[in-house]
XYZ file of C-alpha atoms in Angstrom:
341
model
C 306.337 15.186 118.587
C 303.368 17.022 120.053
C 305.679 19.875 121.088
C 306.347 20.517 117.385
C 302.611 20.834 116.779
C 302.260 23.165 119.777
C 305.120 25.420 118.635
C 303.693 25.615 115.127
C 300.238 26.538 116.422
C 301.672 29.170 118.764
C 303.539 30.720 115.845
C 300.331 30.694 113.800
C 298.397 32.434 116.552
C 301.083 35.106 116.962
C 301.424 35.795 113.247
C 297.704 35.677 112.517
C 296.565 37.567 115.630
C 295.089 40.402 113.568
C 292.821 38.048 111.636
C 291.942 35.929 114.659
C 290.983 38.988 116.714
C 288.911 40.416 113.865
C 286.992 37.172 113.368
C 288.243 36.733 109.800
C 289.475 33.225 110.648
C 286.570 31.271 112.116
C 287.731 27.678 111.641
C 291.093 26.037 112.233
C 291.451 22.525 110.888
C 294.180 20.816 112.881
C 296.285 18.580 110.652
C 296.813 15.172 112.249
C 298.379 13.089 109.490
C 298.846 12.713 105.714
C 296.966 15.364 103.703
C 295.943 16.850 107.052
C 293.770 13.815 107.812
C 293.742 11.861 111.065
C 295.029 8.539 109.726
C 298.167 6.508 109.283
C 300.040 6.890 105.955
C 298.884 3.415 104.964
C 298.518 4.028 101.220
C 301.316 6.397 100.087
C 301.577 6.721 96.312
C 305.250 7.572 96.797
C 305.739 3.965 97.922
C 304.081 2.526 94.839
C 300.548 2.207 96.219
C 297.865 2.021 93.532
C 294.093 2.162 94.096
C 292.429 -0.021 95.356
C 295.276 -1.651 97.292
C 294.515 -2.410 100.933
C 297.578 -0.519 102.155
C 299.849 -1.577 105.001
C 299.812 -1.232 108.767
C 302.264 1.494 109.830
C 303.613 0.248 113.155
C 306.800 -1.677 112.508
C 309.404 0.778 113.800
C 311.179 -0.135 117.029
C 309.185 2.310 119.157
C 305.713 1.111 118.219
C 306.975 -2.458 118.236
C 308.081 -2.040 121.853
C 304.813 -0.300 122.729
C 302.754 -3.170 121.319
C 304.899 -5.753 123.097
C 304.414 -3.970 126.406
C 300.659 -3.732 125.857
C 300.396 -7.403 124.924
C 302.459 -8.424 127.948
C 300.261 -6.364 130.248
C 297.232 -8.106 128.722
C 298.739 -11.478 129.603
C 300.064 -12.409 126.137
C 303.794 -11.710 126.008
C 304.037 -14.128 123.083
C 301.995 -11.920 120.743
C 303.873 -10.100 117.999
C 302.843 -7.522 115.420
C 301.030 -9.082 112.431
C 303.230 -10.584 109.729
C 300.384 -11.833 107.526
C 298.633 -8.602 106.494
C 300.082 -8.373 102.988
C 301.516 -5.439 101.082
C 300.288 -2.091 99.740
C 298.601 -3.364 96.572
C 297.193 -6.657 97.805
C 293.495 -7.407 97.841
C 291.995 -8.636 101.126
C 291.470 -12.256 100.110
C 295.177 -12.631 99.263
C 296.210 -12.107 102.888
C 295.770 -14.478 105.855
C 295.026 -11.472 108.069
C 292.021 -10.185 106.082
C 290.741 -13.418 104.520
C 287.516 -15.100 105.566
C 287.971 -16.273 109.173
C 291.307 -14.459 109.061
C 293.560 -13.132 111.816
C 291.536 -9.938 112.173
C 288.712 -11.998 113.737
C 290.898 -13.753 116.318
C 291.555 -12.597 119.874
C 295.064 -11.543 118.910
C 293.823 -9.725 115.821
C 291.160 -7.820 117.722
C 293.686 -6.844 120.388
C 296.096 -5.571 117.740
C 293.427 -3.575 115.868
C 292.199 -2.004 119.111
C 295.743 -1.038 120.079
C 296.495 0.291 116.568
C 293.359 2.438 116.304
C 293.684 3.689 119.893
C 297.217 4.944 119.194
C 295.772 7.077 116.398
C 292.913 8.401 118.530
C 295.275 9.224 121.396
C 297.484 11.100 118.934
C 294.539 13.212 117.790
C 293.404 13.757 121.361
C 296.846 14.986 122.468
C 297.264 17.425 119.582
C 293.764 18.817 120.126
C 294.650 19.269 123.812
C 297.503 21.499 122.689
C 295.305 23.331 120.173
C 292.769 24.085 122.898
C 295.501 25.629 125.030
C 297.007 27.679 122.196
C 293.726 29.062 120.827
C 291.935 29.500 124.147
C 289.751 32.599 123.961
C 289.955 32.957 120.170
C 286.723 33.119 118.191
C 287.496 29.964 116.253
C 286.114 26.505 115.837
C 288.610 23.644 115.913
C 288.131 20.847 113.415
C 289.816 17.685 112.190
C 289.524 15.843 108.903
C 288.704 12.145 108.511
C 289.752 10.358 105.346
C 287.110 8.909 103.033
C 288.453 5.383 102.547
C 285.559 3.927 100.607
C 287.312 1.031 98.870
C 286.751 -2.444 100.366
C 283.901 -0.992 102.428
C 281.586 -3.701 101.101
C 283.670 -6.613 102.370
C 283.406 -7.754 106.008
C 287.033 -6.933 106.876
C 287.034 -3.285 105.668
C 290.757 -3.843 105.065
C 291.740 -0.393 103.730
C 290.050 1.350 106.650
C 291.763 -0.916 109.169
C 295.269 -0.289 107.843
C 294.575 3.463 107.981
C 293.651 3.182 111.659
C 289.857 3.191 111.463
C 288.680 0.074 113.313
C 285.407 -0.050 111.440
C 283.570 -3.310 110.722
C 280.021 -4.274 109.822
C 279.190 -4.620 113.535
C 281.623 -2.019 114.942
C 281.514 1.748 114.383
C 285.085 2.977 114.236
C 284.042 6.538 113.447
C 281.761 7.132 116.402
C 284.657 6.468 118.789
C 286.589 9.219 116.992
C 283.552 11.509 117.143
C 283.208 10.833 120.863
C 286.838 11.861 121.351
C 286.111 15.152 119.567
C 283.416 16.032 122.110
C 286.238 16.522 124.606
C 287.527 19.438 122.568
C 284.462 21.198 121.122
C 285.922 20.139 117.764
C 284.092 19.664 114.483
C 284.501 16.694 112.181
C 285.158 17.203 108.479
C 284.661 14.377 106.019
C 285.254 13.999 102.325
C 283.874 12.292 99.157
C 280.472 13.935 99.628
C 279.928 14.023 95.851
C 280.585 10.341 95.110
C 277.978 7.756 94.208
C 278.353 4.004 94.515
C 277.425 3.319 90.888
C 280.312 5.491 89.707
C 282.923 3.296 91.399
C 284.747 0.216 90.218
C 282.910 -2.927 91.275
C 286.258 -4.670 91.792
C 287.126 -2.301 94.653
C 283.898 -3.091 96.544
C 283.508 0.665 97.127
C 280.546 2.241 98.870
C 281.195 5.982 99.317
C 277.517 6.810 99.812
C 277.133 4.392 102.725
C 280.454 5.513 104.203
C 279.519 9.205 104.084
C 276.179 8.509 105.730
C 277.778 6.369 108.443
C 280.413 8.979 109.326
C 278.059 11.968 109.280
C 275.532 10.068 111.386
C 278.259 9.133 113.886
C 279.147 12.800 114.297
C 275.550 13.929 114.689
C 274.854 11.220 117.279
C 277.688 12.674 119.352
C 276.300 16.199 118.979
C 279.176 17.450 116.815
C 279.238 20.093 114.146
C 279.821 18.026 111.018
C 281.278 19.400 107.793
C 282.030 17.893 104.412
C 283.919 18.439 101.180
C 284.116 16.882 97.742
C 287.096 14.745 96.796
C 287.208 15.210 93.019
C 286.802 18.109 90.592
C 283.146 17.796 89.609
C 280.931 20.382 87.905
C 277.867 18.291 87.052
C 274.398 18.238 88.569
C 274.734 14.586 89.638
C 277.650 15.397 91.934
C 275.954 18.534 93.286
C 272.737 16.628 93.972
C 274.663 14.006 95.934
C 276.201 16.739 98.076
C 272.781 18.325 98.636
C 271.332 14.993 99.708
C 274.116 14.553 102.251
C 273.839 18.132 103.504
C 270.325 17.861 104.906
C 269.138 14.408 105.985
C 265.474 13.957 106.614
C 264.130 14.679 110.070
C 262.578 17.787 111.625
C 263.016 18.814 115.257
C 260.307 20.276 117.510
C 261.071 23.782 116.241
C 260.405 22.813 112.642
C 264.082 23.011 111.616
C 266.155 20.196 110.120
C 267.232 17.877 112.920
C 270.641 17.367 111.331
C 272.474 19.379 108.699
C 276.025 20.131 107.678
C 277.812 22.798 109.677
C 279.862 23.714 106.642
C 280.955 22.567 103.222
C 284.296 23.137 101.476
C 284.106 23.126 97.693
C 287.197 21.812 95.931
C 288.234 23.641 93.858
C 288.144 26.972 91.998
C 289.443 26.485 88.467
C 289.094 27.855 84.950
C 286.766 24.959 84.142
C 284.463 25.873 87.031
C 284.200 29.446 85.763
C 283.058 28.414 82.294
C 279.562 29.713 81.549
C 277.371 26.619 82.083
C 279.515 25.170 84.842
C 279.407 28.439 86.748
C 275.641 28.790 86.316
C 275.132 25.263 87.685
C 277.494 25.998 90.565
C 275.572 29.159 91.540
C 272.339 27.165 91.611
C 274.045 24.583 93.808
C 275.233 27.268 96.261
C 271.707 28.687 96.532
C 270.311 25.233 97.226
C 272.970 24.623 99.885
C 271.667 27.736 101.621
C 268.071 26.504 101.124
C 267.563 29.473 98.764
C 267.911 31.853 101.725
C 270.021 35.003 101.688
C 273.264 34.934 103.648
C 273.064 36.915 106.905
C 276.458 38.534 107.645
C 275.289 39.620 111.113
C 275.160 36.076 112.477
C 278.286 35.242 114.443
C 279.250 31.729 113.276
C 281.273 30.739 116.335
C 281.656 31.417 120.016
C 285.078 32.065 121.571
C 286.957 28.867 122.269
C 286.520 28.267 125.987
C 287.885 24.902 126.971
C 291.504 24.458 128.002
C 291.217 21.112 129.789
C 288.900 18.344 128.522
C 286.529 16.896 131.078
C 286.063 13.332 129.805
C 289.020 10.993 130.463
C 290.256 9.655 127.139
C 290.471 6.113 128.518
C 286.719 6.071 129.103
C 286.233 6.765 125.400
C 288.693 4.155 124.180
C 287.312 1.368 126.356
C 283.875 1.465 124.720
C 283.588 0.019 121.210
C 280.500 1.502 119.578
C 278.147 -0.878 117.738
C 277.193 0.030 114.195
C 273.770 1.671 113.931
C 271.675 2.505 110.903
C 272.518 5.984 109.588
C 269.930 8.716 109.671
C 267.653 8.736 106.592
C 269.009 10.989 103.874
C 266.848 13.157 101.623
C 266.438 11.850 98.089
C 264.455 14.882 96.821
C 267.060 17.593 96.380
C 267.679 17.627 92.634
C 269.003 20.818 91.126
C 266.592 22.488 88.702
C 268.909 22.284 85.716
């Protein structure tokens, strides 16, 4: 399949050469899954999924089944099979033996499966970014990928919806830092979503925690030295949403030069609409944009990116996959960024 990605990217480079050479295109987000996100299609609405269902593992075709069997056999457990107790799209975690308290996900077999499942996703992203590096070598662009903001069931120990999507993230295991570490091989940025969401706006039944999730993912990227970007998930035009984005954009912490130690590399606002352009909404939005730029004027003479240099990553992917990162406290985020509205 990676050849299809490579051919598509080559065609893009050829047809967009004028804009690439002129520096009009400065970022290329490489689509790696549903909605362009690096994840499995574990919660497709076309299959009847309804929020906040845990979704389903996507690995039951004959090819992945054979791959898992070979991996289990090599690990000394030829008797292990793919999970048959992980429920269906709209189940809640406690209804499944796999995700229940002391469930399969905590057993040796469960941990082996989840490691294999998440590693297949990371290897997929790594391979496609390898091809992107070759295709866009020398272009003045920044490669990026998008991570899905799966915030439902974040407050339960099993993190079921994240696991079915391929993010092996638990209370004591950082599934996002492993992804971020993979991106360091490719000079790639990490883009995350739901930057405008607050915990108290979510259904308590879904055990959602978008604020904690955003802070965990952004912190994982910064710890790996990545450029980290964000976007909002919903159409929001209110000061509460903008203030949440501002808080996430510039966590507390000043480096030795007096500049913010960590800040967003970029932010994508979704989306331009007639409602946004209404008088008060537009006035609030303009204030938000000024605050995002720290009330400083935009300097068009600053080149945002260097030419893409790397064609062959230096860190073996296996070294990244073999190290499970422990969960760390996220960087402190600024609570004093309210819009003056």
